[in-house]
Tab-separated table of C-alpha atoms (C1' of nucleotides) in Angstrom:
chain	number	residue	atom	x	y	z
N	1	MET	CA	-29.636	-23.584	-7.924
N	2	THR	CA	-26.658	-25.522	-6.703
N	3	LYS	CA	-24.688	-21.995	-6.478
N	4	VAL	CA	-27.368	-20.318	-4.382
N	5	ALA	CA	-27.306	-23.188	-2.236
N	6	ARG	CA	-23.760	-23.187	-1.856
N	7	LEU	CA	-23.702	-19.438	-0.912
N	8	TYR	CA	-26.589	-19.249	1.380
N	9	GLU	CA	-27.494	-22.745	2.995
N	10	GLY	CA	-26.476	-23.119	6.507
N	11	THR	CA	-22.840	-24.680	6.574
N	12	GLU	CA	-23.818	-27.091	9.305
N	13	THR	CA	-26.417	-28.953	7.120
N	14	ALA	CA	-24.728	-28.451	3.743
N	15	GLY	CA	-21.951	-31.102	2.723
N	16	LYS	CA	-18.598	-30.508	4.064
N	17	ARG	CA	-17.212	-29.815	0.773
N	18	GLU	CA	-19.566	-27.058	-0.107
N	19	ALA	CA	-19.111	-25.700	3.416
N	20	ILE	CA	-15.251	-25.291	2.655
N	21	LEU	CA	-16.015	-23.863	-0.603
N	22	ASN	CA	-18.378	-21.200	1.181
N	23	ALA	CA	-15.839	-20.504	3.756
N	24	ALA	CA	-12.857	-20.235	1.332
N	25	LEU	CA	-14.865	-18.093	-1.066
N	26	ARG	CA	-15.607	-15.312	1.743
N	27	LEU	CA	-11.986	-15.484	3.316
N	28	PHE	CA	-10.457	-15.221	0.010
N	29	THR	CA	-12.538	-12.387	-1.093
N	30	GLU	CA	-11.954	-10.413	2.073
N	31	ARG	CA	-8.298	-11.120	2.791
N	32	GLY	CA	-6.859	-12.352	-0.491
N	33	PHE	CA	-5.207	-15.862	-1.375
N	34	HIS	CA	-2.102	-15.373	0.347
N	35	GLY	CA	-3.687	-13.669	3.251
N	36	THR	CA	-5.959	-16.433	4.179
N	37	ALA	CA	-4.838	-19.291	6.373
N	38	MET	CA	-6.187	-22.581	5.809
N	39	PRO	CA	-7.100	-23.393	9.278
N	40	SER	CA	-9.213	-20.149	9.211
N	41	VAL	CA	-10.956	-21.605	6.359
N	42	ALA	CA	-11.476	-24.665	8.288
N	43	GLU	CA	-12.720	-22.781	11.332
N	44	LEU	CA	-15.100	-20.930	9.425
N	45	ALA	CA	-16.481	-24.088	7.445
N	46	GLY	CA	-16.736	-26.011	10.702
N	47	VAL	CA	-14.600	-28.615	9.903
N	48	GLY	CA	-11.205	-30.003	11.237
N	49	ALA	CA	-8.267	-28.414	9.371
N	50	GLY	CA	-7.329	-31.824	7.792
N	51	THR	CA	-10.655	-32.316	6.383
N	52	ILE	CA	-9.964	-29.702	3.641
N	53	TYR	CA	-7.437	-32.112	2.244
N	54	ARG	CA	-9.969	-34.930	1.885
N	55	TYR	CA	-11.788	-32.741	-0.751
N	56	PHE	CA	-9.016	-30.497	-2.320
N	57	GLU	CA	-5.325	-31.479	-3.153
N	58	SER	CA	-3.801	-28.109	-1.852
N	59	LYS	CA	-4.935	-24.500	-1.173
N	60	GLU	CA	-4.178	-23.720	-4.877
N	61	ALA	CA	-6.318	-26.559	-5.866
N	62	LEU	CA	-9.214	-25.167	-3.807
N	63	VAL	CA	-8.840	-21.618	-5.079
N	64	ASN	CA	-8.867	-22.809	-8.788
N	65	THR	CA	-11.917	-25.109	-8.109
N	66	LEU	CA	-13.726	-22.117	-6.642
N	67	TYR	CA	-12.540	-19.771	-9.475
N	68	ARG	CA	-13.514	-22.129	-12.293
N	69	ASP	CA	-16.987	-23.080	-10.736
N	70	TRP	CA	-17.837	-19.445	-10.184
N	71	LYS	CA	-16.808	-18.216	-13.714
N	72	ASN	CA	-18.500	-21.095	-15.268
N	73	PHE	CA	-21.619	-20.387	-13.396
N	74	GLN	CA	-21.226	-16.364	-14.066
N	75	ILE	CA	-20.667	-16.881	-18.029
N	76	THR	CA	-23.469	-19.488	-18.158
N	77	THR	CA	-25.859	-17.157	-16.132
N	78	ILE	CA	-25.245	-14.284	-18.298
N	79	LEU	CA	-25.315	-15.899	-21.537
N	80	LYS	CA	-28.345	-18.486	-21.445
N	81	ASP	CA	-31.512	-18.260	-23.312
N	82	VAL	CA	-30.984	-15.120	-25.566
N	83	PRO	CA	-32.397	-16.070	-29.120
N	84	GLU	CA	-29.777	-15.156	-31.772
N	85	GLU	CA	-32.515	-13.185	-33.539
N	86	THR	CA	-32.999	-10.939	-30.739
N	87	PRO	CA	-31.862	-7.436	-31.901
N	88	LEU	CA	-28.335	-6.720	-30.869
N	89	ARG	CA	-29.425	-3.406	-28.924
N	90	GLU	CA	-31.984	-5.418	-26.970
N	91	GLN	CA	-29.313	-8.169	-26.336
N	92	PHE	CA	-27.096	-5.582	-24.878
N	93	ARG	CA	-29.866	-4.488	-22.300
N	94	ILE	CA	-30.370	-8.005	-21.319
N	95	TYR	CA	-26.731	-8.793	-20.986
N	96	TRP	CA	-26.004	-5.543	-19.017
N	97	ASN	CA	-28.869	-6.392	-16.591
N	98	ARG	CA	-27.832	-10.029	-15.993
N	99	LEU	CA	-24.316	-8.625	-15.249
N	100	VAL	CA	-25.775	-6.233	-12.609
N	101	GLU	CA	-28.063	-8.841	-11.243
N	102	PHE	CA	-25.252	-11.063	-10.929
N	103	ALA	CA	-23.211	-8.631	-8.881
N	104	ALA	CA	-26.096	-7.936	-6.729
N	105	GLU	CA	-27.241	-11.784	-6.327
N	106	PHE	CA	-23.605	-13.016	-5.657
N	107	PRO	CA	-21.732	-9.984	-4.206
N	108	ILE	CA	-18.895	-12.106	-2.570
N	109	ALA	CA	-18.568	-14.194	-5.954
N	110	PHE	CA	-18.350	-10.965	-7.845
N	111	GLY	CA	-15.702	-9.726	-5.565
N	112	PHE	CA	-13.803	-12.964	-5.607
N	113	LEU	CA	-13.899	-13.169	-9.549
N	114	GLU	CA	-12.691	-9.482	-9.686
N	115	LEU	CA	-9.831	-10.021	-7.137
N	116	HIS	CA	-8.546	-13.230	-8.624
N	117	PHE	CA	-8.840	-12.174	-12.384
N	118	HIS	CA	-5.536	-13.248	-13.989
N	119	ALA	CA	-3.954	-13.969	-10.544
N	120	PRO	CA	-0.629	-15.952	-11.078
N	121	TYR	CA	-1.640	-18.977	-8.921
N	122	LEU	CA	-4.656	-19.659	-11.293
N	123	ASP	CA	-3.866	-22.696	-13.462
N	124	GLU	CA	-4.256	-23.353	-17.243
N	125	GLU	CA	-7.863	-24.662	-16.540
N	126	SER	CA	-8.918	-21.425	-15.026
N	127	ARG	CA	-7.364	-19.399	-17.587
N	128	ALA	CA	-9.130	-21.324	-20.205
N	129	MET	CA	-12.636	-20.271	-18.377
N	130	GLU	CA	-11.317	-16.596	-18.455
N	131	GLU	CA	-10.896	-16.844	-21.824
N	132	ARG	CA	-14.396	-18.358	-22.747
N	133	GLY	CA	-15.738	-15.201	-21.085
N	134	HIS	CA	-13.626	-12.965	-22.950
N	135	ASN	CA	-14.340	-14.545	-26.303
N	136	ALA	CA	-18.079	-14.317	-25.555
N	137	LEU	CA	-17.495	-10.721	-25.114
N	138	VAL	CA	-15.425	-9.994	-28.229
N	139	SER	CA	-17.668	-11.862	-30.310
N	140	PHE	CA	-20.776	-10.122	-29.373
N	141	PHE	CA	-19.167	-6.811	-30.245
N	142	GLN	CA	-17.967	-8.320	-33.564
N	143	HIS	CA	-21.620	-9.051	-34.288
N	144	CYS	CA	-22.527	-5.389	-33.531
N	145	LEU	CA	-19.670	-4.391	-35.824
N	146	ARG	CA	-20.865	-6.404	-38.565
N	147	GLN	CA	-24.192	-4.722	-38.197
N	148	GLN	CA	-22.482	-1.122	-38.246
N	149	ILE	CA	-24.553	-0.254	-35.009
N	150	VAL	CA	-21.467	0.639	-33.064
N	151	LYS	CA	-18.151	2.865	-33.330
N	152	ASN	CA	-15.886	1.254	-35.711
N	153	LEU	CA	-13.357	0.386	-32.885
N	154	PRO	CA	-11.576	-3.138	-32.042
N	155	PRO	CA	-14.133	-5.401	-30.303
N	156	GLU	CA	-11.849	-5.944	-27.396
N	157	MET	CA	-11.719	-2.086	-26.674
N	158	LEU	CA	-15.752	-1.843	-27.090
N	159	GLY	CA	-15.717	-4.615	-24.438
N	160	ALA	CA	-13.017	-3.056	-22.046
N	161	LEU	CA	-14.791	0.118	-21.908
N	162	VAL	CA	-18.373	-1.252	-21.310
N	163	VAL	CA	-17.213	-4.129	-18.637
N	164	GLY	CA	-14.799	-1.453	-16.976
N	165	ALA	CA	-17.677	0.825	-16.410
N	166	TYR	CA	-19.844	-2.251	-15.186
N	167	VAL	CA	-17.032	-3.016	-12.565
N	168	GLY	CA	-16.568	0.655	-11.822
N	169	LEU	CA	-20.137	1.043	-11.004
N	170	VAL	CA	-20.699	-1.979	-9.035
N	171	LYS	CA	-17.687	-1.329	-6.952
N	172	ALA	CA	-18.506	2.529	-6.312
N	173	SER	CA	-21.916	1.088	-5.086
N	174	ARG	CA	-20.365	-1.631	-3.078
N	175	ALA	CA	-18.013	0.999	-1.425
N	176	GLY	CA	-21.115	2.987	-0.438
N	177	CYS	CA	-20.844	6.094	-2.793
N	178	PHE	CA	-24.477	5.597	-3.911
N	179	GLN	CA	-27.291	2.736	-3.737
N	180	LEU	CA	-28.176	1.401	-7.100
N	181	THR	CA	-31.824	1.596	-7.934
N	182	GLN	CA	-33.245	-0.117	-11.230
N	183	GLU	CA	-33.727	3.285	-12.583
N	184	MET	CA	-29.802	3.957	-12.172
N	185	ILE	CA	-29.023	0.776	-13.460
N	186	ASP	CA	-31.119	1.404	-16.604
N	187	GLN	CA	-29.471	5.059	-16.849
N	188	ALA	CA	-26.015	3.411	-16.634
N	189	GLU	CA	-26.983	1.052	-19.395
N	190	ALA	CA	-28.178	3.853	-21.529
N	191	CYS	CA	-24.797	5.727	-20.857
N	192	CYS	CA	-22.817	2.632	-21.872
N	193	TRP	CA	-24.565	2.137	-25.117
N	194	GLU	CA	-24.285	5.702	-26.070
N	195	ALA	CA	-20.612	5.468	-25.397
N	196	ILE	CA	-20.130	2.917	-27.977
N	197	ARG	CA	-23.064	3.254	-30.429
N	198	ARG	CA	-22.277	4.614	-33.979
S	1	MET	CA	10.962	14.249	-11.444
S	2	THR	CA	11.910	12.471	-8.228
S	3	LYS	CA	9.182	9.919	-9.235
S	4	VAL	CA	10.995	8.958	-12.569
S	5	ALA	CA	14.089	8.546	-10.616
S	6	ARG	CA	12.562	6.065	-8.212
S	7	LEU	CA	11.160	4.117	-10.792
S	8	TYR	CA	14.014	3.912	-13.389
S	9	GLU	CA	17.259	4.788	-11.824
S	10	GLY	CA	19.534	1.983	-11.335
S	11	THR	CA	19.260	0.786	-7.931
S	12	GLU	CA	22.827	0.443	-7.128
S	13	THR	CA	23.519	4.293	-7.492
S	14	ALA	CA	20.177	5.284	-5.966
S	15	GLY	CA	19.828	5.655	-2.223
S	16	LYS	CA	19.026	2.777	-0.321
S	17	ARG	CA	15.770	3.810	0.580
S	18	GLU	CA	14.639	4.409	-2.958
S	19	ALA	CA	16.047	1.006	-4.026
S	20	ILE	CA	13.832	-0.817	-1.261
S	21	LEU	CA	10.565	1.283	-2.357
S	22	ASN	CA	11.427	0.219	-6.046
S	23	ALA	CA	11.891	-3.237	-5.329
S	24	ALA	CA	8.660	-3.362	-2.864
S	25	LEU	CA	6.616	-1.525	-5.525
S	26	ARG	CA	7.263	-4.074	-8.121
S	27	LEU	CA	7.151	-7.002	-5.931
S	28	PHE	CA	3.996	-6.133	-4.272
S	29	THR	CA	2.401	-5.499	-7.711
S	30	GLU	CA	3.607	-8.608	-9.083
S	31	ARG	CA	2.824	-10.892	-6.213
S	32	GLY	CA	0.508	-8.939	-3.857
S	33	PHE	CA	1.139	-7.615	-0.259
S	34	HIS	CA	1.157	-11.041	1.547
S	35	GLY	CA	2.648	-13.001	-1.573
S	36	THR	CA	5.847	-10.998	-1.088
S	37	ALA	CA	8.514	-11.763	1.322
S	38	MET	CA	10.375	-9.273	2.940
S	39	PRO	CA	13.885	-10.879	2.080
S	40	SER	CA	12.938	-10.969	-1.464
S	41	VAL	CA	12.373	-7.373	-1.221
S	42	ALA	CA	15.898	-6.889	0.215
S	43	GLU	CA	17.366	-9.145	-2.483
S	44	LEU	CA	15.654	-7.340	-5.407
S	45	ALA	CA	16.882	-3.979	-3.742
S	46	GLY	CA	20.373	-5.257	-3.226
S	47	VAL	CA	20.549	-4.525	0.456
S	48	GLY	CA	20.346	-6.957	3.499
S	49	ALA	CA	17.089	-7.867	5.017
S	50	GLY	CA	17.509	-5.970	8.004
S	51	THR	CA	18.418	-2.639	6.230
S	52	ILE	CA	14.872	-2.448	5.308
S	53	TYR	CA	13.968	-1.830	8.863
S	54	ARG	CA	16.294	1.067	9.105
S	55	TYR	CA	14.122	2.894	6.879
S	56	PHE	CA	10.756	1.340	7.658
S	57	GLU	CA	8.985	0.276	10.787
S	58	SER	CA	7.262	-2.985	9.351
S	59	LYS	CA	6.016	-4.319	6.244
S	60	GLU	CA	2.850	-2.571	6.489
S	61	ALA	CA	4.444	0.890	6.970
S	62	LEU	CA	6.457	-0.021	3.556
S	63	VAL	CA	3.254	-0.883	1.701
S	64	ASN	CA	1.679	2.433	3.128
S	65	THR	CA	4.609	4.650	2.462
S	66	LEU	CA	4.557	3.213	-1.282
S	67	TYR	CA	0.889	3.888	-1.486
S	68	ARG	CA	0.649	7.470	-0.235
S	69	ASP	CA	3.625	8.469	-2.267
S	70	TRP	CA	2.380	7.263	-5.470
S	71	LYS	CA	-1.142	7.995	-4.835
S	72	ASN	CA	-0.294	11.690	-3.988
S	73	PHE	CA	2.136	11.799	-6.945
S	74	GLN	CA	-0.814	10.479	-9.155
S	75	ILE	CA	-3.407	13.035	-8.005
S	76	THR	CA	-1.022	15.907	-8.336
S	77	THR	CA	0.203	15.015	-11.829
S	78	ILE	CA	-3.503	14.667	-13.015
S	79	LEU	CA	-4.721	17.776	-11.373
S	80	LYS	CA	-1.844	20.304	-11.713
S	81	ASP	CA	-2.240	23.440	-13.736
S	82	VAL	CA	-5.675	23.339	-15.473
S	83	PRO	CA	-7.089	26.993	-15.295
S	84	GLU	CA	-10.351	27.236	-13.687
S	85	GLU	CA	-11.782	28.923	-16.641
S	86	THR	CA	-10.826	26.276	-18.979
S	87	PRO	CA	-14.435	24.857	-20.579
S	88	LEU	CA	-15.169	21.682	-18.607
S	89	ARG	CA	-15.461	19.703	-21.783
S	90	GLU	CA	-11.799	20.542	-22.460
S	91	GLN	CA	-11.033	19.923	-18.906
S	92	PHE	CA	-12.427	16.337	-19.412
S	93	ARG	CA	-10.111	15.882	-22.241
S	94	ILE	CA	-7.004	16.976	-20.177
S	95	TYR	CA	-7.671	14.685	-17.138
S	96	TRP	CA	-8.439	11.791	-19.620
S	97	ASN	CA	-5.193	12.093	-21.304
S	98	ARG	CA	-3.165	12.515	-18.076
S	99	LEU	CA	-4.804	9.604	-16.657
S	100	VAL	CA	-3.725	7.388	-19.722
S	101	GLU	CA	-0.398	9.002	-19.733
S	102	PHE	CA	0.186	8.130	-16.066
S	103	ALA	CA	-0.831	4.431	-16.641
S	104	ALA	CA	1.843	4.433	-19.681
S	105	GLU	CA	4.680	6.291	-17.760
S	106	PHE	CA	3.939	4.613	-14.414
S	107	PRO	CA	2.627	1.142	-15.638
S	108	ILE	CA	3.921	-0.537	-12.230
S	109	ALA	CA	2.683	2.088	-10.264
S	110	PHE	CA	-0.673	2.054	-11.944
S	111	GLY	CA	-1.092	-1.661	-11.199
S	112	PHE	CA	0.069	-1.116	-7.448
S	113	LEU	CA	-2.443	1.584	-7.008
S	114	GLU	CA	-5.217	-0.518	-8.573
S	115	LEU	CA	-4.286	-3.735	-6.687
S	116	HIS	CA	-4.304	-2.030	-3.324
S	117	PHE	CA	-7.096	0.151	-3.704
S	118	HIS	CA	-9.149	-0.221	-0.356
S	119	ALA	CA	-6.829	-2.927	1.095
S	120	PRO	CA	-7.405	-3.749	4.674
S	121	TYR	CA	-3.769	-3.368	5.539
S	122	LEU	CA	-3.979	0.305	4.345
S	123	ASP	CA	-3.719	2.848	7.244
S	124	GLU	CA	-5.898	6.167	8.024
S	125	GLU	CA	-3.493	8.197	6.232
S	126	SER	CA	-3.390	6.120	2.985
S	127	ARG	CA	-7.376	5.966	2.915
S	128	ALA	CA	-7.448	10.035	3.258
S	129	MET	CA	-5.293	10.091	0.453
S	130	GLU	CA	-7.672	7.906	-1.674
S	131	GLU	CA	-10.570	10.037	-0.342
S	132	ARG	CA	-8.734	13.043	-1.769
S	133	GLY	CA	-8.636	11.575	-5.142
S	134	HIS	CA	-12.204	10.619	-4.855
S	135	ASN	CA	-13.319	14.074	-3.895
S	136	ALA	CA	-11.381	15.685	-6.571
S	137	LEU	CA	-13.416	13.388	-9.104
S	138	VAL	CA	-16.668	14.067	-7.396
S	139	SER	CA	-16.386	17.972	-7.464
S	140	PHE	CA	-15.346	17.811	-11.210
S	141	PHE	CA	-18.693	16.344	-12.155
S	142	GLN	CA	-20.605	18.304	-9.592
S	143	HIS	CA	-19.082	21.372	-11.518
S	144	CYS	CA	-20.358	19.723	-14.813
S	145	LEU	CA	-23.853	19.044	-13.345
S	146	ARG	CA	-24.223	22.736	-12.489
S	147	GLN	CA	-23.839	23.618	-15.868
S	148	GLN	CA	-25.929	21.209	-17.065
S	149	ILE	CA	-23.580	19.695	-19.776
S	150	VAL	CA	-23.953	16.177	-18.401
S	151	LYS	CA	-26.689	13.807	-17.781
S	152	ASN	CA	-28.491	14.348	-14.345
S	153	LEU	CA	-26.812	11.638	-12.542
S	154	PRO	CA	-24.986	11.319	-8.947
S	155	PRO	CA	-21.700	12.685	-9.872
S	156	GLU	CA	-20.134	9.699	-8.005
S	157	MET	CA	-21.846	7.482	-10.534
S	158	LEU	CA	-20.727	9.423	-13.497
S	159	GLY	CA	-17.125	9.028	-12.038
S	160	ALA	CA	-17.469	5.460	-11.533
S	161	LEU	CA	-18.435	4.921	-15.063
S	162	VAL	CA	-15.670	6.954	-16.499
S	163	VAL	CA	-12.689	5.849	-14.201
S	164	GLY	CA	-14.146	2.326	-14.587
S	165	ALA	CA	-13.852	2.495	-18.228
S	166	TYR	CA	-10.408	3.889	-18.138
S	167	VAL	CA	-9.302	1.223	-15.823
S	168	GLY	CA	-10.878	-1.536	-18.081
S	169	LEU	CA	-9.260	0.006	-21.209
S	170	VAL	CA	-5.711	0.118	-19.296
S	171	LYS	CA	-5.875	-3.254	-18.050
S	172	ALA	CA	-7.194	-4.664	-21.421
S	173	SER	CA	-4.370	-2.848	-23.203
S	174	ARG	CA	-1.842	-4.364	-20.531
S	175	ALA	CA	-3.228	-7.730	-20.871
S	176	GLY	CA	-2.272	-7.773	-24.567
S	177	CYS	CA	-5.671	-7.392	-26.135
S	178	PHE	CA	-4.982	-4.425	-28.094
S	179	GLN	CA	-1.924	-1.456	-28.234
S	180	LEU	CA	-3.332	1.767	-27.354
S	181	THR	CA	-2.504	4.470	-29.946
S	182	GLN	CA	-3.127	7.908	-29.423
S	183	GLU	CA	-5.864	7.646	-31.884
S	184	MET	CA	-7.528	4.834	-29.738
S	185	ILE	CA	-7.083	7.050	-26.621
S	186	ASP	CA	-8.910	9.992	-27.981
S	187	GLN	CA	-11.636	7.414	-29.396
S	188	ALA	CA	-11.873	6.307	-25.967
S	189	GLU	CA	-12.131	9.621	-24.546
S	190	ALA	CA	-15.014	10.566	-26.979
S	191	CYS	CA	-16.935	7.280	-26.118
S	192	CYS	CA	-16.493	8.254	-22.394
S	193	TRP	CA	-17.739	11.803	-23.049
S	194	GLU	CA	-20.783	10.733	-24.819
S	195	ALA	CA	-21.499	8.131	-22.339
S	196	ILE	CA	-22.166	10.888	-19.781
S	197	ARG	CA	-22.998	13.967	-21.952
S	198	ARG	CA	-26.530	15.462	-21.698
Q	1	DG	C1'	-15.033	-55.849	14.233
Q	2	DA	C1'	-13.436	-53.926	9.763
Q	3	DA	C1'	-13.747	-49.934	7.001
Q	4	DT	C1'	-14.186	-45.380	6.366
Q	5	DG	C1'	-14.644	-40.101	7.406
Q	6	DC	C1'	-13.252	-36.791	10.429
Q	7	DG	C1'	-10.842	-33.847	13.727
Q	8	DG	C1'	-6.932	-31.277	15.478
Q	9	DA	C1'	-2.341	-31.916	17.280
Q	10	DA	C1'	2.054	-32.349	15.089
Q	11	DT	C1'	5.382	-30.986	11.816
Q	12	DG	C1'	8.781	-28.644	8.814
Q	13	DA	C1'	9.236	-24.992	5.821
Q	14	DA	C1'	8.939	-20.230	5.620
Q	15	DC	C1'	7.750	-15.931	7.650
Q	16	DG	C1'	8.396	-11.011	9.589
Q	17	DT	C1'	11.345	-9.201	12.534
Q	18	DT	C1'	15.603	-8.403	15.674
Q	19	DC	C1'	20.325	-8.017	16.868
Q	20	DA	C1'	25.307	-9.033	17.697
Q	21	DT	C1'	28.627	-8.001	14.491
Q	22	DT	C1'	31.186	-5.784	10.673
Q	23	DC	C1'	31.825	-2.103	7.667
Q	24	DT	C1'	31.913	2.985	6.354
Q	25	DT	C1'	32.085	7.514	7.345
Q	26	DT	C1'	32.962	11.489	10.352
Q	27	DA	C1'	35.507	14.130	13.768
Q	28	DC	C1'	39.142	15.030	16.258
Q	29	DC	C1'	43.980	15.169	17.865
Q	30	DT	C1'	48.942	15.765	17.080
E	1	DA	C1'	48.083	15.652	6.432
E	2	DG	C1'	48.029	11.380	8.879
E	3	DG	C1'	46.268	8.373	12.324
E	4	DT	C1'	42.779	7.320	15.484
E	5	DA	C1'	38.537	6.330	17.806
E	6	DA	C1'	33.872	7.318	17.929
E	7	DA	C1'	29.450	6.881	15.314
E	8	DG	C1'	26.487	5.616	12.135
E	9	DA	C1'	24.977	2.183	8.591
E	10	DA	C1'	24.533	-2.149	6.865
E	11	DT	C1'	24.429	-6.842	7.292
E	12	DG	C1'	22.604	-11.622	7.547
E	13	DA	C1'	22.219	-15.514	10.763
E	14	DA	C1'	19.010	-16.628	14.106
E	15	DC	C1'	14.481	-16.032	16.386
E	16	DG	C1'	9.759	-17.094	17.669
E	17	DT	C1'	5.899	-17.281	15.165
E	18	DT	C1'	2.735	-18.933	11.768
E	19	DC	C1'	1.536	-21.296	7.761
E	20	DA	C1'	0.283	-25.358	4.740
E	21	DT	C1'	0.343	-29.631	4.983
E	22	DT	C1'	0.302	-34.585	7.359
E	23	DC	C1'	-0.592	-38.042	10.405
E	24	DC	C1'	-2.814	-40.794	13.753
E	25	DG	C1'	-6.433	-41.843	16.977
E	26	DC	C1'	-11.412	-41.486	17.495
E	27	DA	C1'	-16.079	-42.047	16.038
E	28	DT	C1'	-19.513	-43.809	13.263
E	29	DT	C1'	-21.324	-46.880	10.120
E	30	DC	C1'	-22.580	-51.320	8.121
DNA sequence: GAATGCGGAATGAACGTTCATTCTTTACCT
DNA sequence: AGGTAAAGAATGAACGTTCATTCCGCATTC
């Protein structure tokens, strides 16, 4: 819930730290890290330029906090509450739907995470967060491989194809190529499973 | 061949314009548009800072020239010389292989085009180039749809899934997750076709 | 009235761009 | 051909601007 608040609460009522994070999320996503000026973050957040430095050590610290918080939230949201005994085919469906839901519910955060993936100004801790997500993905497909329900290919490759297709789908829908209905989401999920199923 | 020259010729022997374009391609890809300083482009190109402005009106003009040239080259390379009567399944294989070849042969240009896709500082002409590629993709899948050899989904969606998977695959291989062998490229192609085939 | 939080002008570094100057090539004359 | 002058390219220090960050005075709280 804290994340929803951070995105959608009016910036005047919210704490200044959250207002700054919200403003930075939007501007970094729209204009990129180097393309965003700190005073413009302050303006959008409705705070003085100096106030940002009461909460964040530097511009880099700000972008890293944002990246860590959202990446962590994304991973947690996608992975939570799936019983281990759930059939893997069903797990795939669940994860797929959660990925799409995440992109629909937090479109700016989705864009932010996409844009800043592997960026050179991300620090060790942010990189570690990226790896956590990567490991979860790989271990899921390793699990699938052990059950021989997917093609015998490196799990990293299966993950890359599926996640790539997911990102492509969301970005195209965002670009206005089409509007994603639940039916289309289900069909895309079927496509992705057929791509990798044994 | 002119493109190969632009990427790989020693900058000292090449014309200054090409040296500048090569340097800018590398730096814009590594550090992004706003993260790259013009004097650093000049330094890498082995020319004076002012010299850039004899060939390009501004930093934006430089990035747009780069984008247009490479996008145009990419589209031309992918689409050239495929007889209309070639079976669509075979055409798919050809286009897939050419996409992967392009990314392998021009890795920096691939990264550049990916990073700057839809960037706000691209001008009308660059956008038009993007659309040319998009149209080619869509019309190929429309063709497939008419022959009823792919799932009955919007052609933009089929394209988004396949190209997304392609980008995901190349990026993962670039990140060091695995080394792409021809066998893996073929297997990935099969995956993508199975994803969309009827 | 002391302490804390905040705003926004101030600061110095770095940016994109310009321009007076130098170097290189070309053209012409003898 | 040799010599000279004009033209064109190239240069990099310098310019104005913008940026991330700092700092100081004000407001608010206890």
